[in-house]
CSV table of C-alpha atoms and ligand atoms in Angstrom, one decimal:
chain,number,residue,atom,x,y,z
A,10,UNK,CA,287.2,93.0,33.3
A,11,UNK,CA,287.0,93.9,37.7
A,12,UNK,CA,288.2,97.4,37.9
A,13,UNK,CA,286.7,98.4,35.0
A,14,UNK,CA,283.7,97.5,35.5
A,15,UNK,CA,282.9,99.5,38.1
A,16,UNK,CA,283.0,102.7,35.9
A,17,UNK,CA,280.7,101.1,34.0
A,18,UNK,CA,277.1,103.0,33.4
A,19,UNK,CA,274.7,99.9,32.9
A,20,UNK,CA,271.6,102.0,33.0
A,21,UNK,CA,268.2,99.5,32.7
A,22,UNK,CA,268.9,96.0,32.2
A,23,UNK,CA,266.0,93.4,31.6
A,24,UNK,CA,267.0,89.9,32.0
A,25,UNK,CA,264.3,87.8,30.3
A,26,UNK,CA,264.1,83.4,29.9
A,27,UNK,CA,262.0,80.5,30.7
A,28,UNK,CA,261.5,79.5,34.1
A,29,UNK,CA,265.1,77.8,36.1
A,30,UNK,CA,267.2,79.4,32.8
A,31,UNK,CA,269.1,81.4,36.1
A,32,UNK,CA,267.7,84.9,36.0
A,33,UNK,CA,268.1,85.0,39.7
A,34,UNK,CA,271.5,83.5,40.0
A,35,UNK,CA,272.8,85.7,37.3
A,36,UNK,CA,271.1,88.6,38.5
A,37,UNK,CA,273.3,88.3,41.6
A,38,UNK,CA,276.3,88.2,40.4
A,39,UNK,CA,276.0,91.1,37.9
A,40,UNK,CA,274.6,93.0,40.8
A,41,UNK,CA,277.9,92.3,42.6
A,42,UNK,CA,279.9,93.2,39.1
A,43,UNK,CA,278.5,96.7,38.3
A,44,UNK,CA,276.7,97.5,41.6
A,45,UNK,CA,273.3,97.9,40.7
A,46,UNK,CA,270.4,95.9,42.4
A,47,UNK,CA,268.0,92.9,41.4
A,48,UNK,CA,264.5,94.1,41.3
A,49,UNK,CA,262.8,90.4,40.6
A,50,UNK,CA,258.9,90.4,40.1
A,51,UNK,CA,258.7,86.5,41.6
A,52,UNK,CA,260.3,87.7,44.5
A,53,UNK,CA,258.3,90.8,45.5
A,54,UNK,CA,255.2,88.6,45.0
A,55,UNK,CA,256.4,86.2,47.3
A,56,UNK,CA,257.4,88.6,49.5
A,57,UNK,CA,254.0,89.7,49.4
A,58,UNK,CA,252.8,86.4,49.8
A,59,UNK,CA,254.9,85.7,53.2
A,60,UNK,CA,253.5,89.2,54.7
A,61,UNK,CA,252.2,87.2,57.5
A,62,UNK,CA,255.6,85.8,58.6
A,63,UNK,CA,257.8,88.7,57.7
A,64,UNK,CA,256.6,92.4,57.4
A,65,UNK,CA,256.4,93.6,54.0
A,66,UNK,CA,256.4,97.6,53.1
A,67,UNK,CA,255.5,96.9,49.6
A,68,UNK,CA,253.1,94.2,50.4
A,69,UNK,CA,251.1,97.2,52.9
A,70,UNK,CA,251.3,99.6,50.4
A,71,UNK,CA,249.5,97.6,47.3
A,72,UNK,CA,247.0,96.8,50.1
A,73,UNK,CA,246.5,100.0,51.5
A,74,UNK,CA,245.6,101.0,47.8
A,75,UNK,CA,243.6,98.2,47.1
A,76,UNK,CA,246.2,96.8,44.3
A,77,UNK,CA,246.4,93.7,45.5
A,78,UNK,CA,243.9,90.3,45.2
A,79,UNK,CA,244.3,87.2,46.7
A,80,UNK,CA,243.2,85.9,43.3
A,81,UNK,CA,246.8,86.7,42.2
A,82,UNK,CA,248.6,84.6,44.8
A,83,UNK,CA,246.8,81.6,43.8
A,84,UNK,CA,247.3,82.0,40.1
A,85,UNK,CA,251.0,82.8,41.2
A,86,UNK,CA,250.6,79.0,42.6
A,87,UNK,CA,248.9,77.5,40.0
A,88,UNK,CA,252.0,78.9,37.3
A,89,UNK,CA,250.3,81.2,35.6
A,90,UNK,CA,251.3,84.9,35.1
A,91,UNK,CA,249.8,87.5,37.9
A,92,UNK,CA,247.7,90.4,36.8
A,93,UNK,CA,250.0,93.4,34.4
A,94,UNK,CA,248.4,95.8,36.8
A,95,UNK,CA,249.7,94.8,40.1
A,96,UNK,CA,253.5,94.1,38.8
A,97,UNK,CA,253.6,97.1,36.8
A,98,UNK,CA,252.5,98.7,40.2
A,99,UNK,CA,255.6,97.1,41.9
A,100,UNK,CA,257.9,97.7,39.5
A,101,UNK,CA,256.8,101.1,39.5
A,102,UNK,CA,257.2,101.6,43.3
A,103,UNK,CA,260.3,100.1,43.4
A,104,UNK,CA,262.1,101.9,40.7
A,105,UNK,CA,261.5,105.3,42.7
A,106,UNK,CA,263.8,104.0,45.3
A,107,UNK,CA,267.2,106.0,45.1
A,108,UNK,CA,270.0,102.9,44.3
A,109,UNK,CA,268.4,102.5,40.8
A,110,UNK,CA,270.1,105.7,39.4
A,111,UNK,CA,272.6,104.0,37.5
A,112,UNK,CA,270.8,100.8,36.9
A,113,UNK,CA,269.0,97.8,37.5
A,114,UNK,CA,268.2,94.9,36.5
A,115,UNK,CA,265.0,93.6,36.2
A,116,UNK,CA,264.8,89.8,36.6
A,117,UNK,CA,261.7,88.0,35.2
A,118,UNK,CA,259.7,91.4,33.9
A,119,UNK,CA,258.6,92.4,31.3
A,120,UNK,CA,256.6,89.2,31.2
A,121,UNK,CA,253.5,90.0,28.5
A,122,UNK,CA,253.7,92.8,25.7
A,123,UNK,CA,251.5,94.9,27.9
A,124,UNK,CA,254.3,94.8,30.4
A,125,UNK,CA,256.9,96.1,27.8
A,126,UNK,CA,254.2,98.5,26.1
A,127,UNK,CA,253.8,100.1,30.0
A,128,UNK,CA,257.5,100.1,30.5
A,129,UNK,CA,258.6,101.9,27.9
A,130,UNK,CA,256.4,104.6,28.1
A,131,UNK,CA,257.0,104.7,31.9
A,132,UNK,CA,260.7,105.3,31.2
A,133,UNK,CA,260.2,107.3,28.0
A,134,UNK,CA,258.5,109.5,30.6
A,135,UNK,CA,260.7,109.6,33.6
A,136,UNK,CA,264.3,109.8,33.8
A,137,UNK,CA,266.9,110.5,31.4
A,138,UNK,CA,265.4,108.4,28.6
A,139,UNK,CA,267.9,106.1,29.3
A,140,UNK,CA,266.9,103.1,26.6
A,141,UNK,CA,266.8,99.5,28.1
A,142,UNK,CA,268.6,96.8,27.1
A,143,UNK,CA,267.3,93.2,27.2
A,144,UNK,CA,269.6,90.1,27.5
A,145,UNK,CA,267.3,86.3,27.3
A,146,UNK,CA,269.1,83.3,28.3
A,147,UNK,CA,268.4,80.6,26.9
A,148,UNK,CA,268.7,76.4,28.3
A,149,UNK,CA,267.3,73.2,26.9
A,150,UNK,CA,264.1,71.8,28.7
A,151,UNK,CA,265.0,68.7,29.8
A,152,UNK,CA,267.9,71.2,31.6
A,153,UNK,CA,265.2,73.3,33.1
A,154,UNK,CA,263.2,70.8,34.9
A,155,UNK,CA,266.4,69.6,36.4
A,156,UNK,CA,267.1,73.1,37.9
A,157,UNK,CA,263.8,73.9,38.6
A,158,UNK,CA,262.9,70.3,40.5
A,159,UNK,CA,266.5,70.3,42.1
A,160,UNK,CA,266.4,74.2,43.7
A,161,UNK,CA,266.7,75.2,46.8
A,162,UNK,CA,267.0,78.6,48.5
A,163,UNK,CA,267.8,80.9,51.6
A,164,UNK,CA,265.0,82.6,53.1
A,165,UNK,CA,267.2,84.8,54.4
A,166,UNK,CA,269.8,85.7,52.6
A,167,UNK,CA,267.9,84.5,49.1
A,168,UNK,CA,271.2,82.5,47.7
A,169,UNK,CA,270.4,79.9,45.2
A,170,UNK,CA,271.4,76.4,45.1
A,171,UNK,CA,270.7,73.2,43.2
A,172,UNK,CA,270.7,69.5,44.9
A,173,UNK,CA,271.6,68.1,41.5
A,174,UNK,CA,274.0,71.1,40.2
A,175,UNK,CA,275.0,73.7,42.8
A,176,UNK,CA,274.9,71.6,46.3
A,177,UNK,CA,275.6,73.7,49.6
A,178,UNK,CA,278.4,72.4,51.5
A,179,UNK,CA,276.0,70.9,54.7
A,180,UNK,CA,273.2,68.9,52.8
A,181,UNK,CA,270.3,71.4,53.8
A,182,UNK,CA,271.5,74.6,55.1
A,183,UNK,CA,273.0,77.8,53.6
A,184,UNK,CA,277.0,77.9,53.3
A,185,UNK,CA,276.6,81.8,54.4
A,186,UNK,CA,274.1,81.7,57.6
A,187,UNK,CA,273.0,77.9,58.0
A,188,UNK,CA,269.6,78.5,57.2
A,189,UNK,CA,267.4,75.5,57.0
A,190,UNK,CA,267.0,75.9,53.2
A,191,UNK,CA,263.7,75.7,51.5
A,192,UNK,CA,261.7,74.5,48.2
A,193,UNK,CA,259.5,76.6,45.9
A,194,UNK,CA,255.9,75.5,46.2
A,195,UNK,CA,255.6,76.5,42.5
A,196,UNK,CA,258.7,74.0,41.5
A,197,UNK,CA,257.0,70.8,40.7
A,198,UNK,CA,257.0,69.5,37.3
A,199,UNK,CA,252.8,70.3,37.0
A,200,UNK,CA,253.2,73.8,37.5
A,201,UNK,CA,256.9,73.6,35.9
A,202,UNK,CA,254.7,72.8,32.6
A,203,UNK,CA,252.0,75.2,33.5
A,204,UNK,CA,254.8,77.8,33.5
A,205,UNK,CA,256.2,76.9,30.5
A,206,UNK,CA,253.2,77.3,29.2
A,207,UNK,CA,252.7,80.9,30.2
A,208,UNK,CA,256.1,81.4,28.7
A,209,UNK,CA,255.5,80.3,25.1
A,210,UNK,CA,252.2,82.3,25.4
A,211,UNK,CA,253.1,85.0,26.4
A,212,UNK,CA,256.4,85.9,27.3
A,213,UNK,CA,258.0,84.6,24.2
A,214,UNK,CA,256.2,87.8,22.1
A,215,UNK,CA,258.5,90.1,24.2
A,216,UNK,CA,261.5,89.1,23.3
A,217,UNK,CA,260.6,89.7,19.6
A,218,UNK,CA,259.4,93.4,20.7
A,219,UNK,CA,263.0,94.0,22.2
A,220,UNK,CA,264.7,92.1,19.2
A,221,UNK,CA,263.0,94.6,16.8
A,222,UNK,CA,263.9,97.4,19.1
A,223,UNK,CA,268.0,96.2,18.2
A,224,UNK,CA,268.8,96.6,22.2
A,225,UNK,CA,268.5,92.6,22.7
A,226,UNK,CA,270.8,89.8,22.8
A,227,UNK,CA,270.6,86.4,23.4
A,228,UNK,CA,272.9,84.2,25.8
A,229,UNK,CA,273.5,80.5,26.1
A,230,UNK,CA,272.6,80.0,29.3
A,231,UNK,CA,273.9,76.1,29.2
A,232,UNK,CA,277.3,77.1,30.7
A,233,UNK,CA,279.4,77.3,34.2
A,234,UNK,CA,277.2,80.4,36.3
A,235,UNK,CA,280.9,82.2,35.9
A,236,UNK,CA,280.6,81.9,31.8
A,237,UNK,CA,277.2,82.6,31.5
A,238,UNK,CA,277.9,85.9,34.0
A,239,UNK,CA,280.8,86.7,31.4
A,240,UNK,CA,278.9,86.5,28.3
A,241,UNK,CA,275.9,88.4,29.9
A,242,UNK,CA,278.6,91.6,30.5
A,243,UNK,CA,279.5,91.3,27.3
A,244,UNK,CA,276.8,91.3,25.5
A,245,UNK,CA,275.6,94.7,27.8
A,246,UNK,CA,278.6,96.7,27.4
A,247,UNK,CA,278.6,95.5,23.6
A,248,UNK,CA,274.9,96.9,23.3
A,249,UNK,CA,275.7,100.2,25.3
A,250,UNK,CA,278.4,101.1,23.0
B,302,LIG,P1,259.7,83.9,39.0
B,302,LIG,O1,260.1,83.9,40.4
B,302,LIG,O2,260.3,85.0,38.2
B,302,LIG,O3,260.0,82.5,38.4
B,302,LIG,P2,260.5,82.0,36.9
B,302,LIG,O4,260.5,83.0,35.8
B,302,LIG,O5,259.7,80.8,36.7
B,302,LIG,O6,262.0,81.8,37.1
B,302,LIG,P3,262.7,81.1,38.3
B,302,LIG,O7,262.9,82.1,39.4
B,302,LIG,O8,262.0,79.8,38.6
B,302,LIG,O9,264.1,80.8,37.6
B,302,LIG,P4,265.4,81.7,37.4
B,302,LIG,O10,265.5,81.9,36.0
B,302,LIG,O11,265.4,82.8,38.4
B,302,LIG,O12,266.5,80.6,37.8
B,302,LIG,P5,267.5,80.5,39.1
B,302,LIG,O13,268.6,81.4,39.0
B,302,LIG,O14,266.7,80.4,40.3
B,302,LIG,O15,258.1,84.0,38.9
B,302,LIG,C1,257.3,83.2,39.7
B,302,LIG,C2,255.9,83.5,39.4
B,302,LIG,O16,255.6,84.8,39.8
B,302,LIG,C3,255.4,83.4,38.0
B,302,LIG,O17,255.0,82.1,37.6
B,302,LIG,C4,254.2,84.3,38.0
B,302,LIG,O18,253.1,83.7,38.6
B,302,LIG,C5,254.7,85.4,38.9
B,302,LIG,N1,255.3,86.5,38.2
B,302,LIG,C6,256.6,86.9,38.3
B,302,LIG,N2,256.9,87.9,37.5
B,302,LIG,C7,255.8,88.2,36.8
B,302,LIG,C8,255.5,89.2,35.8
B,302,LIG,N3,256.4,90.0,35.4
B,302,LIG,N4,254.2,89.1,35.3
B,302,LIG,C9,253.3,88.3,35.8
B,302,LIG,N5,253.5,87.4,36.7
B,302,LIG,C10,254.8,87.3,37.3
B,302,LIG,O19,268.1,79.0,38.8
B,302,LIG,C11,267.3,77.9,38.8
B,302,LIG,C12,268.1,76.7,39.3
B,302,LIG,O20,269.2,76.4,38.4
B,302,LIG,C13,268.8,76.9,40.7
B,302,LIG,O21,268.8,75.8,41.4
B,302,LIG,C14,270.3,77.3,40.3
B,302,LIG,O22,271.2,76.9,41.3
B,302,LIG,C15,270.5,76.5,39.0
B,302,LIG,N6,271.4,77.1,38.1
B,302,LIG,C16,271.3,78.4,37.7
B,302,LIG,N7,272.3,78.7,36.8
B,302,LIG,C17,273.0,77.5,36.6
B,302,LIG,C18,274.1,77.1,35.8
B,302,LIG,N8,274.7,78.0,35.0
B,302,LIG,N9,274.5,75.8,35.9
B,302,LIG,C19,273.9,74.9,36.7
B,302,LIG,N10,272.8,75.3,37.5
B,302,LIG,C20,272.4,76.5,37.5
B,303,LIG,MG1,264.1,83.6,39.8
């Protein structure tokens, strides 16, 4: 572990699991582990979504090609997976930015098979046919809802914390920059179920596709954040060997 790390090549990591399992939490600290960013699907579309308060290059862009609907913003809302067309779009735009040479993770895509189908041909046809490899995390429900009902988050600096099982130090604002923290509008228990939902439907045929592939794992997710991060190195390096 720590200094060798570093030397590490991760090369394309997907981090797939139901909705509050810590994608984004975990994301983080393996960014911080192998130096390789986040590129998270939910938060691209909500940076999208909050064009109007902060400026969004990505958000232009998809608009300036027509890519974008507001008809995916409200399904966004309502739980239910955006269109395959406009995150494969993102993803795409994002991944030709220069710090994913030796990596990335991707938190919360692919999503639906035709997600995966377009990924793999996207990287079969670029790069150095450097193979993902996917790692799902896995929590109990009754877990979930808890995380999902009880986060909060830094508009800012986007640092995740729970009311119930990660508190900040003051109450309502960020330990790092005292940001006023805020609530998810899709983290209520009726879109919580709606999400689920979409997950069963139509995420959980992914993971199969990855499992078949041999380049998956899967990772109790039920653990300390520090644990969980552990086992999700692990079970990387163990697959890139
Ligand atoms: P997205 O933003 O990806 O939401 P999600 O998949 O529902 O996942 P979350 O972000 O809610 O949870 P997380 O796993 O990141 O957990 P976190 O680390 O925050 O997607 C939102 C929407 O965008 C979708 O519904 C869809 O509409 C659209 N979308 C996105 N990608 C798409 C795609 N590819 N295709 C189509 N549509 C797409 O942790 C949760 C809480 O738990 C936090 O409070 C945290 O502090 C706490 N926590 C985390 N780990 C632990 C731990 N070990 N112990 C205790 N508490 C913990
Ligand atoms: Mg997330």
């Amino acid at each position: 572990p720590g200094g060798s790390r570093i030397a590490f090549l991760p090369g394309p990591v997907l981090l797939l699991g139901a909705p509050g399992v810590g994608k984004g939490t975990q994301a983080k600290a393996i960014m911080a582990a192998w130096g390789i960013p986040q590129i998270s699907t939910g938060d691209i579309l909500r940076e999208i979504r909050n064009r109007d308060l902060q400026p969004s290059v990505i958000a232009d862009r998809l608009l300036n090609e027509g890519k974008l609907h507001e008809d995916d913003l409200s399904r966004m809302a309502a739980g239910k997976l955006v269109s395959d067309a406009l995150v494969n779009d993102m993803v795409a735009a994002r991944l030709e930015e220069p710090d994913t040479v030796r990596g990335y993770i991707l938190d919360g895509f692919p999503r639906t098979l035709v997600q995966a189908d377009w990924l793999d041909g996207y990287l079969a046809s670029s790069r150095d046919g450097f193979p993902v490899v996917a790692v799902s995390l896995r929590v109990n429900e009754r877990q979930l809802l808890l995380r999902i009902t009880g986060r909060r988050s830094c508009p800012i600096c986007k640092r995740i914390y729970n009311v119930h099982l990660k508190p900040p130090v003051a109450d309502t604002v960020c330990d790092f920059d005292q940001t006023v923290l805020e609530q998810r509008a899709d983290d209520t228990e009726a879109v919580f179920a709606e999400r689920m939902r979409a997950y069963a439907e139509q995420t959980a045929p992914v993971l199969e596709h990855y499992r078949a592939l041999g380049r998956f794992a899967e990772v109790d997710g039920d653990a300390t954040v520090e644990a969980v991060t552990e086992s999700i190195l692990a079970a990387v390096e163990h697959l890139r060997e």
